[in-house]
PDB file of N, CA and C in Angstrom:
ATOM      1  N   UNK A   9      24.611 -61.506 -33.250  1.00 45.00           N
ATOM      2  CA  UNK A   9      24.869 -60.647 -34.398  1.00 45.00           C
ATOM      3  C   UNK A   9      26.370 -60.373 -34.494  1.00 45.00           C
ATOM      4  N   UNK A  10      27.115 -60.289 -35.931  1.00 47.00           N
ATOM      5  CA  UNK A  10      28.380 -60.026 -35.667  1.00 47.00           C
ATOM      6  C   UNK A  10      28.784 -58.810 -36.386  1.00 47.00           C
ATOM      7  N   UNK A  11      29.469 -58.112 -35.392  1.00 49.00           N
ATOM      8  CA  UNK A  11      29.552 -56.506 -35.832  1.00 49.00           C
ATOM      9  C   UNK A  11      30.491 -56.673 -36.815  1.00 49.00           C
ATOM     10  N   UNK A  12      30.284 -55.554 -37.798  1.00 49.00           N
ATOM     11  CA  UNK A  12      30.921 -55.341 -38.793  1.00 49.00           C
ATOM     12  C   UNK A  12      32.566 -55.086 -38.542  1.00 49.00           C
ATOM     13  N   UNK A  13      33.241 -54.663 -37.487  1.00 48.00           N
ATOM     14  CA  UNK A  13      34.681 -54.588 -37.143  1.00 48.00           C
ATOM     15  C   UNK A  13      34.788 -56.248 -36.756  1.00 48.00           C
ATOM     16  N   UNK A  14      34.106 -57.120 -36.548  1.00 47.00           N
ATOM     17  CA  UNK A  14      34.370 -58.592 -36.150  1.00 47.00           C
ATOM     18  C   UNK A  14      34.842 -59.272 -37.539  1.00 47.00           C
ATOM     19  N   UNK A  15      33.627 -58.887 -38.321  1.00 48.00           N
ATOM     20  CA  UNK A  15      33.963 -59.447 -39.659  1.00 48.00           C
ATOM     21  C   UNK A  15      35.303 -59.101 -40.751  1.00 48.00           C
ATOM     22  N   UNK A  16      35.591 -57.789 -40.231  1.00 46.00           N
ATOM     23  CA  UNK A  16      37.085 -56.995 -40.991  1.00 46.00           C
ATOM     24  C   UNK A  16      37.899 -58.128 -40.544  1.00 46.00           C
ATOM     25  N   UNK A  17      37.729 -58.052 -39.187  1.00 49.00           N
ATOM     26  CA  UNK A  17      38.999 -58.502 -37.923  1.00 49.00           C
ATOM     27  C   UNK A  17      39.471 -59.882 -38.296  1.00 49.00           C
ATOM     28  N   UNK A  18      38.439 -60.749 -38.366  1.00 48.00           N
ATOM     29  CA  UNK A  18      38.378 -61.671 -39.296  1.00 48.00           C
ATOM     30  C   UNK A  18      39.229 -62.091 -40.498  1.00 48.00           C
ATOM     31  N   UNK A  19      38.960 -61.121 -41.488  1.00 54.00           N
ATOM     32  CA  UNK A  19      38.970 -61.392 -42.573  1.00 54.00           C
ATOM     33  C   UNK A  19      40.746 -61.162 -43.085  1.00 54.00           C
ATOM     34  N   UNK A  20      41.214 -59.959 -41.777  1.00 52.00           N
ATOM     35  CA  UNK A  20      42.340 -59.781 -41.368  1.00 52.00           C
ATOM     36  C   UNK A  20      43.285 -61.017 -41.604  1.00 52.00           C
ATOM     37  N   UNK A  21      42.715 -61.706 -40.347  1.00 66.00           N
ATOM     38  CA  UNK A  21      43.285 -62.874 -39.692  1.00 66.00           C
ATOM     39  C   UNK A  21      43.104 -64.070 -40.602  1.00 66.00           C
ATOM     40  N   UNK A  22      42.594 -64.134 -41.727  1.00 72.00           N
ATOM     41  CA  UNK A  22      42.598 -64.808 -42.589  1.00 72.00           C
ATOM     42  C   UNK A  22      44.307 -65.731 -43.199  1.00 72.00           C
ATOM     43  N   UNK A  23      45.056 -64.475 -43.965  1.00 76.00           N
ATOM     44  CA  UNK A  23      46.088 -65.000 -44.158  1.00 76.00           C
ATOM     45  C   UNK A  23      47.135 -65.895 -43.005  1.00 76.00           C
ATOM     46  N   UNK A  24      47.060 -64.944 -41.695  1.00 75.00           N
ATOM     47  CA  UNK A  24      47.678 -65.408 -40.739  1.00 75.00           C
ATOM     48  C   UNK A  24      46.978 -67.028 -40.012  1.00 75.00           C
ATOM     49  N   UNK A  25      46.249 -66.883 -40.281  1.00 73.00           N
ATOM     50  CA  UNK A  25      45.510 -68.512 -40.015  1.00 73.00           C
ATOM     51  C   UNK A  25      45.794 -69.323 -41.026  1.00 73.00           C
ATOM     52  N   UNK A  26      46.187 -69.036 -42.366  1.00 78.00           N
ATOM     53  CA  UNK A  26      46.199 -70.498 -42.633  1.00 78.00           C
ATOM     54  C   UNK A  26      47.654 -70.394 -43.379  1.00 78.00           C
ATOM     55  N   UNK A  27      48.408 -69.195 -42.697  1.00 79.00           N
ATOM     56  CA  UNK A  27      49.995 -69.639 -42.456  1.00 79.00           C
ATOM     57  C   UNK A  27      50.171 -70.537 -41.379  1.00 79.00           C
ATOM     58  N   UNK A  28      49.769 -70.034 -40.313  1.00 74.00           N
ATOM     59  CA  UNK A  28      50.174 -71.224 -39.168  1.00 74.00           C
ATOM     60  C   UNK A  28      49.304 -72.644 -39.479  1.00 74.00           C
ATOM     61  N   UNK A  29      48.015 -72.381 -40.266  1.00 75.00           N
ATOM     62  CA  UNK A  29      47.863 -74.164 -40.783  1.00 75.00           C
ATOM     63  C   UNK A  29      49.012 -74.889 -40.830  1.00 75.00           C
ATOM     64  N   UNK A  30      49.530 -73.982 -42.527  1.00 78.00           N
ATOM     65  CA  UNK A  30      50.411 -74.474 -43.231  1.00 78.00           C
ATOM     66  C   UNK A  30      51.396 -75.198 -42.604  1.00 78.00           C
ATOM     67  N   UNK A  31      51.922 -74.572 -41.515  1.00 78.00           N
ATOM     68  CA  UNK A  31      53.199 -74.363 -40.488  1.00 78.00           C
ATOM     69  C   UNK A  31      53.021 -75.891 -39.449  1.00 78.00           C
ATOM     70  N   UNK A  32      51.637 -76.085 -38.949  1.00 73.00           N
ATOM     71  CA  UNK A  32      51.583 -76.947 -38.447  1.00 73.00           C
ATOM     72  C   UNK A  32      51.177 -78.105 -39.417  1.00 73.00           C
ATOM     73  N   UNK A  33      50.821 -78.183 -40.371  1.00 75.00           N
ATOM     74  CA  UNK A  33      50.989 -79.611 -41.549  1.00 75.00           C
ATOM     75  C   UNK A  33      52.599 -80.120 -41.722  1.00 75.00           C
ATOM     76  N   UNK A  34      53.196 -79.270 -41.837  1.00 77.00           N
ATOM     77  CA  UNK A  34      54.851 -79.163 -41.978  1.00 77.00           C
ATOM     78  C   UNK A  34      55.495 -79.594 -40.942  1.00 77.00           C
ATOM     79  N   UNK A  35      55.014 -79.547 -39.816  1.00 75.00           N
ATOM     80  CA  UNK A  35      55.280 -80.565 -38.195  1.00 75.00           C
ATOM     81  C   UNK A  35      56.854 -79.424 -37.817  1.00 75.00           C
ATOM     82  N   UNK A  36      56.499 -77.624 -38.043  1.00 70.00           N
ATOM     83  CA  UNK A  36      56.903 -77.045 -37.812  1.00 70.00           C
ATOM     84  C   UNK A  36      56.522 -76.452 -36.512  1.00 70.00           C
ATOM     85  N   UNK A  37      55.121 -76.357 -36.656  1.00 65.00           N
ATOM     86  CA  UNK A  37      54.519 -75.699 -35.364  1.00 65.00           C
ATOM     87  C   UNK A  37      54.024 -76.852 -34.191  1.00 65.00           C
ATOM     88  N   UNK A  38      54.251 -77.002 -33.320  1.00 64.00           N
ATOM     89  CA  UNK A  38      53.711 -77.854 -32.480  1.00 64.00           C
ATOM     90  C   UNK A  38      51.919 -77.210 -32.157  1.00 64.00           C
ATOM     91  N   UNK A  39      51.423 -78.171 -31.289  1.00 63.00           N
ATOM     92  CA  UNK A  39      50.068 -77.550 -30.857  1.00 63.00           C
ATOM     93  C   UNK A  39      50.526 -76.013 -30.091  1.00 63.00           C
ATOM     94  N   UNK A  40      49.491 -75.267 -31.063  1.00 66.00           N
ATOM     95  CA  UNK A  40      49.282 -73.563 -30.494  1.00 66.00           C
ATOM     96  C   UNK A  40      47.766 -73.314 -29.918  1.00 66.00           C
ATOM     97  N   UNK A  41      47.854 -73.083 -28.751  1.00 75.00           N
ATOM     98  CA  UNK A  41      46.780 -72.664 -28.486  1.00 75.00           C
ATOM     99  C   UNK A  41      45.773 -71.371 -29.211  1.00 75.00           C
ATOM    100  N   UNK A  42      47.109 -70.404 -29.230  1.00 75.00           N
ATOM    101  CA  UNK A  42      46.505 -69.394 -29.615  1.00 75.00           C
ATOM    102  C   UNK A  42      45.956 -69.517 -31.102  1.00 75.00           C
ATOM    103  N   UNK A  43      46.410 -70.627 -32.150  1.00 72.00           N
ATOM    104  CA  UNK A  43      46.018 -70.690 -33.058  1.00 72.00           C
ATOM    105  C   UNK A  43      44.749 -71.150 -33.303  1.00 72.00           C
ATOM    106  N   UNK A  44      44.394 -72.303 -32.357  1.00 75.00           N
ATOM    107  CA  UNK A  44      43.382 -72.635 -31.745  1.00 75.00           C
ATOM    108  C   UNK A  44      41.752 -71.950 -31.614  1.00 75.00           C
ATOM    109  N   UNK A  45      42.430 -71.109 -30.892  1.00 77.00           N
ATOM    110  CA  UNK A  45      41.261 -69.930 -30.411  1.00 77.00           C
ATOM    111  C   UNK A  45      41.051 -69.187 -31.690  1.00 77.00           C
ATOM    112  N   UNK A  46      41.823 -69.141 -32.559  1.00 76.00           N
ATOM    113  CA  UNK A  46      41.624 -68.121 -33.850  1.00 76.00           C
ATOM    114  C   UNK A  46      41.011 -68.957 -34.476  1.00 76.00           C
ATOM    115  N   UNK A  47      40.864 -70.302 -34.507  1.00 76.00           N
ATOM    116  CA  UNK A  47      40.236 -71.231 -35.718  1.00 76.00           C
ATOM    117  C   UNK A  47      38.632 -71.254 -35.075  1.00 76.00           C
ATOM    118  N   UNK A  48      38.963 -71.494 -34.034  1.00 78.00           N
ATOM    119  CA  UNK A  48      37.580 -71.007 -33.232  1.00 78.00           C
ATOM    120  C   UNK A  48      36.719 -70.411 -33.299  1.00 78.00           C
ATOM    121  N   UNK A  49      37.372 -68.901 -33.259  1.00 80.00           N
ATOM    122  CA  UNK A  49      36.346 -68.013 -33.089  1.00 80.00           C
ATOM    123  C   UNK A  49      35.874 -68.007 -34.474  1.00 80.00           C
ATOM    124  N   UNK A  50      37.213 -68.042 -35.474  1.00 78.00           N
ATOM    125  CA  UNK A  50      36.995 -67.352 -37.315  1.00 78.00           C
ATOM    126  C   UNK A  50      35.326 -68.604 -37.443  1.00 78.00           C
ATOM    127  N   UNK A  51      35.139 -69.632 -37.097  1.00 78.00           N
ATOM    128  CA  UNK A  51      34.241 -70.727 -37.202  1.00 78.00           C
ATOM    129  C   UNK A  51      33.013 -69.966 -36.556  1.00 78.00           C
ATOM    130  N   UNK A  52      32.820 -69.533 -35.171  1.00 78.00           N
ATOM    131  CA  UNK A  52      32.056 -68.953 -34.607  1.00 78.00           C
ATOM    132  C   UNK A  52      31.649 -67.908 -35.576  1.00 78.00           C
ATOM    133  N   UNK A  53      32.204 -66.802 -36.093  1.00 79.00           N
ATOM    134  CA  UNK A  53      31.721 -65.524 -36.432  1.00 79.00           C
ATOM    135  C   UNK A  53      31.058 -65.943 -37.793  1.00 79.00           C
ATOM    136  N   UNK A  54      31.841 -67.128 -38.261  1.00 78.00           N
ATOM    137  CA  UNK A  54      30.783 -67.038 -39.834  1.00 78.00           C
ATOM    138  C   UNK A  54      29.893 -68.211 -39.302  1.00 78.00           C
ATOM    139  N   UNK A  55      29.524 -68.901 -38.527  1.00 79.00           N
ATOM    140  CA  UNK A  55      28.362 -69.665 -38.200  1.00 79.00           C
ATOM    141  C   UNK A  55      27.010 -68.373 -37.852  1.00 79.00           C
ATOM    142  N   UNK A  56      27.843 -67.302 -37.372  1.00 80.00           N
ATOM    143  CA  UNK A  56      27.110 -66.274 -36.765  1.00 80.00           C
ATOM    144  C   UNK A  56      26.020 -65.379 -37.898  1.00 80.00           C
ATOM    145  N   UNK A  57      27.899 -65.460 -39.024  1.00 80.00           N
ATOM    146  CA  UNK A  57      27.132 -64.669 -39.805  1.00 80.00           C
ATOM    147  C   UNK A  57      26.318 -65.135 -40.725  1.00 80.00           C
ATOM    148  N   UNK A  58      26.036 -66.563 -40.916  1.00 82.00           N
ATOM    149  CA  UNK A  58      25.513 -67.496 -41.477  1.00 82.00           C
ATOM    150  C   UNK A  58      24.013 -67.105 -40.986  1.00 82.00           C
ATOM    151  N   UNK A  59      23.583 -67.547 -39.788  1.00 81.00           N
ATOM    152  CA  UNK A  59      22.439 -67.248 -38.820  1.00 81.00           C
ATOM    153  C   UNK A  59      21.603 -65.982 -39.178  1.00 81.00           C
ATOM    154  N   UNK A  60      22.956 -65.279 -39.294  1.00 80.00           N
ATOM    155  CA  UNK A  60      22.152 -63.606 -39.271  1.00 80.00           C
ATOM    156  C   UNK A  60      21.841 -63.180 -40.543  1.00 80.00           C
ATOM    157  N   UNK A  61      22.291 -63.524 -41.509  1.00 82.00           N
ATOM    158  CA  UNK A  61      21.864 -63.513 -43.158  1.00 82.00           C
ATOM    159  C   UNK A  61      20.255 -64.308 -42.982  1.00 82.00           C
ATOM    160  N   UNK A  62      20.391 -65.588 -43.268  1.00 83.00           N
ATOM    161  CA  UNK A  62      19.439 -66.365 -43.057  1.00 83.00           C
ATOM    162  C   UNK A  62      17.907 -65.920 -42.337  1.00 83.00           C
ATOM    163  N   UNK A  63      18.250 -65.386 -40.902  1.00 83.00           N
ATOM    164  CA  UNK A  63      17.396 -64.527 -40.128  1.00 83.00           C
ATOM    165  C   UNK A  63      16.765 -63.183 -41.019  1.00 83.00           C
ATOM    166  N   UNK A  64      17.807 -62.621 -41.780  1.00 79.00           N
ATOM    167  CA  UNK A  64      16.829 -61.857 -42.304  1.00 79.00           C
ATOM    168  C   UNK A  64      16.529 -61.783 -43.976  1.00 79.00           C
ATOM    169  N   UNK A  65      16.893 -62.954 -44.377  1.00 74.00           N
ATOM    170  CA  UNK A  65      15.894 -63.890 -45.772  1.00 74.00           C
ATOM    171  C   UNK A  65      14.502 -64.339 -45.170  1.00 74.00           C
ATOM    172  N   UNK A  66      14.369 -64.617 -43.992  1.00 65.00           N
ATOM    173  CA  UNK A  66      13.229 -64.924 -43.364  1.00 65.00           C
ATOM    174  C   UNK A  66      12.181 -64.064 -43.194  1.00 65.00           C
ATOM    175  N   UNK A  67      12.286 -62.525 -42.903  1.00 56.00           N
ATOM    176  CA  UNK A  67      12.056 -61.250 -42.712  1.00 56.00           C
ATOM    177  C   UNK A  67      10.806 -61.093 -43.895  1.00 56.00           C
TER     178      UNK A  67
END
């Protein structure tokens, strides 16, 4: 389940994720880990929240 401060947190991190896209298309940013982990998780939480909608259309 993804708590509702996950999904803000998220949605936060929105702009800042796909500045550093941008940044690394531009062969400005080299590989970032930490950017990494943010593309990650932002993928994780809406697969999550995907699941958990779905789960309760089922209901």
């Amino acid at each position: 389940m993804v708590s509702q401060s996950g999904v803000e947190r998220n949605s936060i991190n929105g702009p800042a994720i796909s500045r550093l896209l941008y940044q690394r298309e531009e062969g400005s940013l080299e590989h970032d880990s930490k950017l990494e982990r943010l593309l990650e998780r932002t993928k994780n939480s809406k697969a999550s929240r995907r699941e958990e909608l779905e789960t309760r259309g089922k209901d």
